Amino acid sequence: MVLRVEIDEPRCVAAGHCVTAAPEVFDQRDSDGVVVLLDAAPPAGERERVREAALLCPAAAILLHERDGA
Amino acid sequence: MSARSDVLIVGASAAGLATAESLRRRGFTGTVRLVGEEPHPPYDRPPLSKQVLLGTWDAGRTVLRPPADLACQGIEVLPGRRAVAVDTGRREVTLADGTRLGYGDLVLATGLTPRRLPAFEGVAGVHTLRTLDDVRRLRAALAAARRLAVIGAGVLGCEIAATGRALGLEVTVIDPAPVPMADRLGAGTGLRLAALHREHGVRLLTGTKAEAPVTAGGRVTAVVTSQGPVPADAVVIAVGSLPATDWLRGSGLPLDDGIVCDARCRAADHVYAAGDVARWWHPGQGRTVRLENRSNAAEQALAVADNILGADRAYTPVPYFWTDQHGVRVQIFGDPAAGDHLRVTEGDPDSGPFTAVAEAGGRPVGVIGWNSPRGARRARHLLTDA
């Protein structure tokens, strides 16, 4: 399974829930708090936290693409 | 888990959609059906009073998940269908067209309906804002208006006022409370917000009651208030909302300003509630709580999905909401109240961005970020460690 993360930046409302849920994968820009993607293809150990972050995002700004494969 | 592996969700907005999607994410393979009263695919409400009303987003941008995406996930959406009754004994929901839908587990996520003011009913030029159709009508009205009166200085009213100013309208906000949004932000931040509105040319009539419309030919021309008349060719009523539970009367489900649930968000056997409509027992606070915010819609939906799948998880969130007004983003974690002491931890409330902790009896109860998203998030832990 491969997980690719994409951000719809203009949607982001800087809630920071993603950073709380998966701090290895998401950060916030200093100026306006908009999400910064640290890892667009997170390793297996991070994936559950990333899925949680996507579900929790109050602006639906985190898009996940999952497909089978190495 | 239920012996029957089909989940019926009534309410196709943020909470309903998040319940459906998290069931799938957690591997649920049974039927998932999402019934929505509105004709649109699930869409997001926070942008309505801001980007959509202003015109920087078209309505399509608010769609939370395109229908094709939902089909891919095996989520069946029934738009434009209104639920009218629940029979928890037969495990059946009746729709307005007479269709009966059975369920293994039922999730109620019907949200809110705007509170109305009887004196203003049926008057042309008077609006409420909750749905995509509401914002279309209001946008058209504001395009033809010069003077906007907003009744209610809550989050929604203040956002509409700010958008009205950005559209170049003369805007008056009328509210009986002395400080806007003090119950949500605390008095200190509410006063700062009042100053922001006045700096941007909003006429803010606090301590003022809106009494009745003045009309000419059935159209509003002014609002009679306890401080005198306020001329207006468009009026928005933003005086709060009520949980959409009328259709559940007679169902036997416990209703009391929302659908009353246990700590697992369960209202009865195989019946759950999520989002604005849900009032649940908060074990940490020792009372029932109902939250009207976008973050709760997603977070509570996750708890409900987990509990449907057998997790037996109590729902104890750190509440969060944000509001954008005149280019300022205010973010609130926790539950600050009007009388709390405000301790500034970063920045200066008089001049610019700041982060503050609201304290009650020496304990942190809320975190406020004023254009300070990182600061507010970093301070959030004070609430969970408390």
Short mmCIF file of N, CA and C in Angstrom, two decimals, chain B residues 154-304:
data_model
loop_
_atom_site.label_atom_id
_atom_site.label_comp_id
_atom_site.label_asym_id
_atom_site.label_seq_id
_atom_site.Cartn_x
_atom_site.Cartn_y
_atom_site.Cartn_z
N GLY B 154 -23.28 37.37 17.26
CA GLY B 154 -22.55 36.12 17.51
C GLY B 154 -21.53 35.91 16.41
N VAL B 155 -20.97 34.72 16.35
CA VAL B 155 -19.92 34.43 15.36
C VAL B 155 -20.46 34.69 13.96
N LEU B 156 -21.62 34.13 13.65
CA LEU B 156 -22.17 34.25 12.30
C LEU B 156 -22.50 35.70 11.97
N GLY B 157 -23.17 36.39 12.89
CA GLY B 157 -23.55 37.78 12.64
C GLY B 157 -22.32 38.66 12.41
N CYS B 158 -21.30 38.46 13.23
CA CYS B 158 -20.08 39.27 13.10
C CYS B 158 -19.37 38.97 11.78
N GLU B 159 -19.36 37.71 11.36
CA GLU B 159 -18.73 37.37 10.08
C GLU B 159 -19.49 37.99 8.91
N ILE B 160 -20.81 37.95 8.97
CA ILE B 160 -21.62 38.53 7.90
C ILE B 160 -21.40 40.05 7.85
N ALA B 161 -21.30 40.66 9.04
CA ALA B 161 -21.06 42.11 9.09
C ALA B 161 -19.73 42.45 8.42
N ALA B 162 -18.69 41.67 8.73
CA ALA B 162 -17.37 41.93 8.14
C ALA B 162 -17.42 41.74 6.62
N THR B 163 -18.10 40.70 6.17
CA THR B 163 -18.22 40.48 4.73
C THR B 163 -19.00 41.62 4.08
N GLY B 164 -20.06 42.07 4.76
CA GLY B 164 -20.85 43.19 4.24
C GLY B 164 -19.99 44.44 4.05
N ARG B 165 -19.09 44.70 4.99
CA ARG B 165 -18.19 45.86 4.85
C ARG B 165 -17.24 45.65 3.67
N ALA B 166 -16.73 44.44 3.53
CA ALA B 166 -15.82 44.15 2.41
C ALA B 166 -16.54 44.32 1.07
N LEU B 167 -17.86 44.15 1.07
CA LEU B 167 -18.65 44.35 -0.15
C LEU B 167 -19.02 45.83 -0.34
N GLY B 168 -18.59 46.67 0.61
CA GLY B 168 -18.82 48.10 0.46
C GLY B 168 -20.14 48.61 1.01
N LEU B 169 -20.81 47.80 1.82
CA LEU B 169 -22.10 48.21 2.37
C LEU B 169 -21.93 48.99 3.68
N GLU B 170 -22.93 49.81 3.97
CA GLU B 170 -23.03 50.37 5.32
C GLU B 170 -23.62 49.28 6.20
N VAL B 171 -22.95 48.96 7.30
CA VAL B 171 -23.39 47.82 8.11
C VAL B 171 -23.64 48.24 9.54
N THR B 172 -24.80 47.82 10.06
CA THR B 172 -25.11 48.01 11.48
C THR B 172 -25.37 46.64 12.10
N VAL B 173 -24.76 46.38 13.25
CA VAL B 173 -25.01 45.15 13.98
C VAL B 173 -25.77 45.50 15.25
N ILE B 174 -26.84 44.76 15.52
CA ILE B 174 -27.70 45.05 16.67
C ILE B 174 -27.72 43.83 17.59
N ASP B 175 -27.39 44.03 18.87
CA ASP B 175 -27.39 42.89 19.79
C ASP B 175 -27.70 43.38 21.20
N PRO B 176 -28.51 42.63 21.95
CA PRO B 176 -28.86 43.07 23.32
C PRO B 176 -27.69 42.95 24.31
N ALA B 177 -26.71 42.10 24.03
CA ALA B 177 -25.60 41.91 24.99
C ALA B 177 -24.66 43.11 24.95
N PRO B 178 -23.97 43.38 26.05
CA PRO B 178 -23.07 44.54 26.08
C PRO B 178 -21.79 44.32 25.27
N VAL B 179 -21.35 43.06 25.15
CA VAL B 179 -20.09 42.76 24.44
C VAL B 179 -20.35 41.63 23.45
N PRO B 180 -19.94 41.79 22.19
CA PRO B 180 -20.20 40.71 21.23
C PRO B 180 -19.43 39.44 21.54
N MET B 181 -20.11 38.30 21.39
CA MET B 181 -19.49 36.98 21.50
C MET B 181 -18.79 36.70 22.82
N ALA B 182 -19.13 37.44 23.88
CA ALA B 182 -18.44 37.25 25.16
C ALA B 182 -18.62 35.82 25.68
N ASP B 183 -19.77 35.23 25.37
CA ASP B 183 -20.01 33.87 25.87
C ASP B 183 -19.14 32.84 25.17
N ARG B 184 -18.64 33.16 23.98
CA ARG B 184 -17.79 32.21 23.27
C ARG B 184 -16.31 32.53 23.40
N LEU B 185 -15.98 33.83 23.54
CA LEU B 185 -14.58 34.26 23.48
C LEU B 185 -14.06 34.77 24.80
N GLY B 186 -14.96 35.04 25.74
CA GLY B 186 -14.58 35.78 26.95
C GLY B 186 -14.75 37.27 26.67
N ALA B 187 -14.94 38.04 27.74
CA ALA B 187 -15.26 39.47 27.59
C ALA B 187 -14.08 40.25 27.00
N GLY B 188 -12.86 39.95 27.43
CA GLY B 188 -11.69 40.71 26.96
C GLY B 188 -11.54 40.63 25.45
N THR B 189 -11.62 39.42 24.91
CA THR B 189 -11.47 39.25 23.47
C THR B 189 -12.69 39.80 22.73
N GLY B 190 -13.86 39.69 23.36
CA GLY B 190 -15.08 40.25 22.76
C GLY B 190 -14.95 41.77 22.59
N LEU B 191 -14.37 42.44 23.59
CA LEU B 191 -14.18 43.89 23.49
C LEU B 191 -13.18 44.24 22.39
N ARG B 192 -12.12 43.43 22.29
CA ARG B 192 -11.13 43.64 21.23
C ARG B 192 -11.79 43.50 19.86
N LEU B 193 -12.70 42.53 19.76
CA LEU B 193 -13.42 42.29 18.51
C LEU B 193 -14.38 43.45 18.20
N ALA B 194 -15.02 43.96 19.23
CA ALA B 194 -15.92 45.11 19.03
C ALA B 194 -15.13 46.28 18.48
N ALA B 195 -13.93 46.49 19.02
CA ALA B 195 -13.08 47.59 18.54
C ALA B 195 -12.70 47.36 17.08
N LEU B 196 -12.39 46.12 16.73
CA LEU B 196 -12.01 45.79 15.35
C LEU B 196 -13.15 46.14 14.38
N HIS B 197 -14.36 45.78 14.77
CA HIS B 197 -15.51 46.10 13.91
C HIS B 197 -15.66 47.61 13.73
N ARG B 198 -15.53 48.34 14.83
CA ARG B 198 -15.70 49.79 14.73
C ARG B 198 -14.58 50.40 13.89
N GLU B 199 -13.33 49.88 14.05
CA GLU B 199 -12.21 50.36 13.22
C GLU B 199 -12.53 50.18 11.73
N HIS B 200 -13.30 49.14 11.42
CA HIS B 200 -13.61 48.86 10.02
C HIS B 200 -14.95 49.44 9.59
N GLY B 201 -15.47 50.36 10.40
CA GLY B 201 -16.65 51.11 9.96
C GLY B 201 -17.98 50.43 10.20
N VAL B 202 -17.98 49.34 10.97
CA VAL B 202 -19.26 48.72 11.33
C VAL B 202 -19.87 49.53 12.47
N ARG B 203 -21.15 49.84 12.34
CA ARG B 203 -21.85 50.48 13.45
C ARG B 203 -22.36 49.36 14.34
N LEU B 204 -21.81 49.33 15.55
CA LEU B 204 -22.10 48.22 16.45
C LEU B 204 -22.99 48.72 17.57
N LEU B 205 -24.26 48.33 17.54
CA LEU B 205 -25.20 48.74 18.58
C LEU B 205 -25.35 47.62 19.59
N THR B 206 -24.52 47.68 20.64
CA THR B 206 -24.64 46.67 21.70
C THR B 206 -25.66 47.19 22.72
N GLY B 207 -26.09 46.30 23.60
CA GLY B 207 -27.11 46.68 24.58
C GLY B 207 -28.38 47.16 23.91
N THR B 208 -28.64 46.67 22.72
CA THR B 208 -29.76 47.17 21.91
C THR B 208 -30.61 46.02 21.42
N LYS B 209 -31.92 46.19 21.56
CA LYS B 209 -32.83 45.12 21.16
C LYS B 209 -33.45 45.47 19.80
N ALA B 210 -33.43 44.52 18.88
CA ALA B 210 -34.13 44.70 17.60
C ALA B 210 -35.58 44.30 17.81
N GLU B 211 -36.49 45.19 17.50
CA GLU B 211 -37.89 44.94 17.87
C GLU B 211 -38.78 44.52 16.69
N ALA B 212 -38.71 45.23 15.60
CA ALA B 212 -39.63 44.95 14.49
C ALA B 212 -39.09 45.57 13.21
N PRO B 213 -39.53 45.08 12.08
CA PRO B 213 -39.14 45.72 10.82
C PRO B 213 -40.06 46.89 10.49
N VAL B 214 -39.54 47.84 9.77
CA VAL B 214 -40.38 48.85 9.12
C VAL B 214 -40.43 48.45 7.66
N THR B 215 -41.62 48.45 7.07
CA THR B 215 -41.71 47.99 5.68
C THR B 215 -42.38 49.03 4.80
N ALA B 216 -42.11 48.93 3.52
CA ALA B 216 -42.84 49.72 2.51
C ALA B 216 -43.11 48.77 1.36
N GLY B 217 -44.37 48.57 1.05
CA GLY B 217 -44.74 47.64 0.00
C GLY B 217 -44.27 46.22 0.28
N GLY B 218 -44.27 45.83 1.58
CA GLY B 218 -43.88 44.48 1.95
C GLY B 218 -42.38 44.29 2.07
N ARG B 219 -41.57 45.29 1.70
CA ARG B 219 -40.11 45.18 1.79
C ARG B 219 -39.58 45.93 3.00
N VAL B 220 -38.53 45.40 3.59
CA VAL B 220 -37.95 46.05 4.75
C VAL B 220 -37.25 47.35 4.35
N THR B 221 -37.45 48.38 5.18
CA THR B 221 -36.74 49.64 4.94
C THR B 221 -35.94 50.07 6.16
N ALA B 222 -36.26 49.46 7.31
CA ALA B 222 -35.56 49.81 8.55
C ALA B 222 -35.88 48.77 9.62
N VAL B 223 -35.09 48.82 10.69
CA VAL B 223 -35.35 47.97 11.85
C VAL B 223 -35.60 48.89 13.04
N VAL B 224 -36.73 48.69 13.70
CA VAL B 224 -37.02 49.43 14.93
C VAL B 224 -36.21 48.80 16.05
N THR B 225 -35.43 49.61 16.77
CA THR B 225 -34.65 49.07 17.89
C THR B 225 -34.92 49.90 19.14
N SER B 226 -34.43 49.39 20.27
CA SER B 226 -34.60 50.11 21.53
C SER B 226 -33.80 51.41 21.54
N GLN B 227 -32.90 51.60 20.56
CA GLN B 227 -32.11 52.84 20.45
C GLN B 227 -32.59 53.69 19.28
N GLY B 228 -33.76 53.36 18.73
CA GLY B 228 -34.24 54.12 17.58
C GLY B 228 -34.16 53.32 16.30
N PRO B 229 -34.66 53.86 15.19
CA PRO B 229 -34.70 53.11 13.94
C PRO B 229 -33.33 53.00 13.27
N VAL B 230 -33.07 51.86 12.63
CA VAL B 230 -31.85 51.65 11.86
C VAL B 230 -32.28 51.42 10.40
N PRO B 231 -32.01 52.37 9.51
CA PRO B 231 -32.40 52.17 8.12
C PRO B 231 -31.66 50.98 7.51
N ALA B 232 -32.37 50.18 6.71
CA ALA B 232 -31.72 49.00 6.11
C ALA B 232 -32.54 48.53 4.92
N ASP B 233 -31.87 48.20 3.82
CA ASP B 233 -32.60 47.57 2.72
C ASP B 233 -32.32 46.08 2.64
N ALA B 234 -31.45 45.58 3.52
CA ALA B 234 -31.31 44.12 3.70
C ALA B 234 -31.08 43.87 5.18
N VAL B 235 -31.68 42.80 5.69
CA VAL B 235 -31.55 42.45 7.11
C VAL B 235 -31.18 40.97 7.19
N VAL B 236 -30.20 40.66 8.03
CA VAL B 236 -29.90 39.26 8.31
C VAL B 236 -30.19 38.98 9.77
N ILE B 237 -30.96 37.94 10.02
CA ILE B 237 -31.23 37.51 11.39
C ILE B 237 -30.21 36.43 11.73
N ALA B 238 -29.37 36.69 12.70
CA ALA B 238 -28.34 35.72 13.10
C ALA B 238 -28.36 35.62 14.62
N VAL B 239 -29.47 35.09 15.15
CA VAL B 239 -29.68 35.08 16.60
C VAL B 239 -29.61 33.66 17.15
N GLY B 240 -28.77 32.86 16.54
CA GLY B 240 -28.58 31.50 17.03
C GLY B 240 -29.44 30.50 16.30
N SER B 241 -29.29 29.25 16.70
CA SER B 241 -29.94 28.16 15.99
C SER B 241 -30.50 27.16 16.98
N LEU B 242 -31.39 26.32 16.49
CA LEU B 242 -31.97 25.27 17.31
C LEU B 242 -31.64 23.92 16.68
N PRO B 243 -31.38 22.91 17.50
CA PRO B 243 -31.13 21.57 16.96
C PRO B 243 -32.33 21.09 16.14
N ALA B 244 -32.06 20.52 14.99
CA ALA B 244 -33.14 20.07 14.09
C ALA B 244 -33.65 18.71 14.55
N THR B 245 -34.54 18.76 15.55
CA THR B 245 -35.04 17.51 16.15
C THR B 245 -36.56 17.40 16.11
N ASP B 246 -37.24 18.37 15.50
CA ASP B 246 -38.71 18.33 15.46
C ASP B 246 -39.22 16.99 14.93
N TRP B 247 -38.55 16.47 13.92
CA TRP B 247 -39.01 15.23 13.27
C TRP B 247 -38.86 14.01 14.18
N LEU B 248 -38.15 14.19 15.31
CA LEU B 248 -37.94 13.06 16.22
C LEU B 248 -38.95 13.02 17.37
N ARG B 249 -39.82 14.05 17.44
CA ARG B 249 -40.85 14.02 18.48
C ARG B 249 -41.71 12.78 18.28
N GLY B 250 -41.99 12.09 19.34
CA GLY B 250 -42.80 10.88 19.22
C GLY B 250 -41.96 9.64 18.94
N SER B 251 -40.65 9.82 18.75
CA SER B 251 -39.79 8.66 18.46
C SER B 251 -39.39 7.94 19.75
N GLY B 252 -39.59 8.61 20.90
CA GLY B 252 -39.15 8.05 22.17
C GLY B 252 -37.68 8.36 22.47
N LEU B 253 -36.98 8.96 21.52
CA LEU B 253 -35.58 9.33 21.79
C LEU B 253 -35.56 10.53 22.73
N PRO B 254 -34.60 10.57 23.66
CA PRO B 254 -34.55 11.68 24.61
C PRO B 254 -34.10 12.97 23.93
N LEU B 255 -34.94 14.00 24.00
CA LEU B 255 -34.64 15.29 23.38
C LEU B 255 -34.65 16.37 24.45
N ASP B 256 -33.59 17.18 24.49
CA ASP B 256 -33.54 18.31 25.41
C ASP B 256 -32.47 19.26 24.88
N ASP B 257 -32.89 20.21 24.06
CA ASP B 257 -31.93 21.06 23.36
C ASP B 257 -30.87 20.18 22.69
N GLY B 258 -31.33 19.31 21.82
CA GLY B 258 -30.46 18.35 21.16
C GLY B 258 -30.91 16.93 21.45
N ILE B 259 -30.25 15.99 20.83
CA ILE B 259 -30.53 14.57 21.08
C ILE B 259 -29.62 14.13 22.22
N VAL B 260 -30.24 13.71 23.32
CA VAL B 260 -29.46 13.43 24.52
C VAL B 260 -28.83 12.04 24.42
N CYS B 261 -27.51 12.00 24.57
CA CYS B 261 -26.75 10.76 24.39
C CYS B 261 -25.92 10.47 25.63
N ASP B 262 -25.47 9.25 25.73
CA ASP B 262 -24.51 8.90 26.79
C ASP B 262 -23.11 9.32 26.35
N ALA B 263 -22.11 8.95 27.14
CA ALA B 263 -20.75 9.38 26.87
C ALA B 263 -20.20 8.79 25.56
N ARG B 264 -20.89 7.75 25.07
CA ARG B 264 -20.47 7.11 23.80
C ARG B 264 -21.24 7.70 22.61
N CYS B 265 -21.96 8.80 22.82
CA CYS B 265 -22.75 9.46 21.78
C CYS B 265 -23.90 8.57 21.33
N ARG B 266 -24.39 7.75 22.25
CA ARG B 266 -25.47 6.82 21.93
C ARG B 266 -26.76 7.32 22.59
N ALA B 267 -27.82 7.47 21.78
CA ALA B 267 -29.10 7.97 22.29
C ALA B 267 -30.03 6.83 22.68
N ALA B 268 -29.86 5.68 22.04
CA ALA B 268 -30.67 4.48 22.33
C ALA B 268 -29.91 3.31 21.69
N ASP B 269 -30.40 2.10 21.89
CA ASP B 269 -29.74 0.97 21.26
C ASP B 269 -29.65 1.19 19.75
N HIS B 270 -28.45 1.11 19.22
CA HIS B 270 -28.22 1.23 17.77
C HIS B 270 -28.56 2.60 17.20
N VAL B 271 -28.66 3.62 18.09
CA VAL B 271 -28.92 4.98 17.61
C VAL B 271 -27.87 5.93 18.20
N TYR B 272 -27.19 6.66 17.34
CA TYR B 272 -26.14 7.59 17.75
C TYR B 272 -26.45 8.98 17.21
N ALA B 273 -25.82 9.99 17.80
CA ALA B 273 -25.94 11.35 17.25
C ALA B 273 -24.56 11.96 17.13
N ALA B 274 -24.39 12.81 16.12
CA ALA B 274 -23.09 13.45 15.89
C ALA B 274 -23.29 14.87 15.40
N GLY B 275 -22.36 15.74 15.77
CA GLY B 275 -22.36 17.11 15.27
C GLY B 275 -23.22 18.05 16.10
N ASP B 276 -23.66 19.14 15.48
CA ASP B 276 -24.38 20.22 16.16
C ASP B 276 -25.61 19.75 16.93
N VAL B 277 -26.22 18.67 16.48
CA VAL B 277 -27.50 18.24 17.05
C VAL B 277 -27.33 17.36 18.30
N ALA B 278 -26.11 16.90 18.54
CA ALA B 278 -25.87 15.91 19.59
C ALA B 278 -25.56 16.56 20.94
N ARG B 279 -26.29 16.17 21.96
CA ARG B 279 -25.97 16.58 23.33
C ARG B 279 -25.55 15.31 24.05
N TRP B 280 -24.32 15.26 24.50
CA TRP B 280 -23.85 14.01 25.09
C TRP B 280 -23.29 14.25 26.48
N TRP B 281 -23.23 13.16 27.25
CA TRP B 281 -22.71 13.22 28.61
C TRP B 281 -21.19 13.28 28.54
N HIS B 282 -20.64 14.41 29.04
CA HIS B 282 -19.19 14.59 29.04
C HIS B 282 -18.68 14.14 30.41
N PRO B 283 -18.00 13.00 30.47
CA PRO B 283 -17.62 12.48 31.78
C PRO B 283 -16.66 13.41 32.52
N GLY B 284 -15.79 14.10 31.81
CA GLY B 284 -14.83 15.02 32.44
C GLY B 284 -15.52 16.20 33.08
N GLN B 285 -16.60 16.67 32.46
CA GLN B 285 -17.28 17.87 32.95
C GLN B 285 -18.46 17.53 33.85
N GLY B 286 -18.87 16.27 33.87
CA GLY B 286 -19.98 15.87 34.72
C GLY B 286 -21.30 16.50 34.34
N ARG B 287 -21.50 16.77 33.05
CA ARG B 287 -22.77 17.35 32.58
C ARG B 287 -22.88 17.04 31.09
N THR B 288 -24.08 17.28 30.54
CA THR B 288 -24.21 17.10 29.10
C THR B 288 -23.71 18.34 28.38
N VAL B 289 -23.19 18.15 27.19
CA VAL B 289 -22.57 19.21 26.41
C VAL B 289 -23.08 19.10 24.97
N ARG B 290 -23.31 20.23 24.35
CA ARG B 290 -23.60 20.24 22.91
C ARG B 290 -22.70 21.29 22.28
N LEU B 291 -22.00 20.97 21.23
CA LEU B 291 -21.07 21.91 20.61
C LEU B 291 -21.52 22.24 19.20
N GLU B 292 -21.56 23.53 18.91
CA GLU B 292 -21.89 23.96 17.55
C GLU B 292 -20.62 24.46 16.91
N ASN B 293 -19.80 23.58 16.44
CA ASN B 293 -18.65 24.04 15.66
C ASN B 293 -18.22 22.97 14.66
N ARG B 294 -17.53 23.42 13.66
CA ARG B 294 -17.17 22.57 12.53
C ARG B 294 -16.22 21.44 12.93
N SER B 295 -15.34 21.76 13.87
CA SER B 295 -14.36 20.77 14.30
C SER B 295 -15.04 19.61 15.02
N ASN B 296 -16.03 19.96 15.83
CA ASN B 296 -16.76 18.92 16.56
C ASN B 296 -17.49 17.98 15.60
N ALA B 297 -18.00 18.53 14.50
CA ALA B 297 -18.72 17.69 13.54
C ALA B 297 -17.83 16.52 13.10
N ALA B 298 -16.57 16.82 12.79
CA ALA B 298 -15.65 15.77 12.32
C ALA B 298 -15.23 14.87 13.47
N GLU B 299 -14.89 15.49 14.59
CA GLU B 299 -14.32 14.72 15.69
C GLU B 299 -15.34 13.79 16.34
N GLN B 300 -16.56 14.31 16.50
CA GLN B 300 -17.60 13.48 17.10
C GLN B 300 -18.00 12.34 16.16
N ALA B 301 -17.99 12.64 14.86
CA ALA B 301 -18.29 11.60 13.86
C ALA B 301 -17.31 10.44 13.98
N LEU B 302 -16.04 10.75 14.24
CA LEU B 302 -15.04 9.69 14.40
C LEU B 302 -15.35 8.82 15.61
N ALA B 303 -15.74 9.49 16.71
CA ALA B 303 -16.08 8.73 17.92
C ALA B 303 -17.28 7.84 17.66
N VAL B 304 -18.28 8.37 16.95
CA VAL B 304 -19.48 7.58 16.65
C VAL B 304 -19.12 6.38 15.77
#
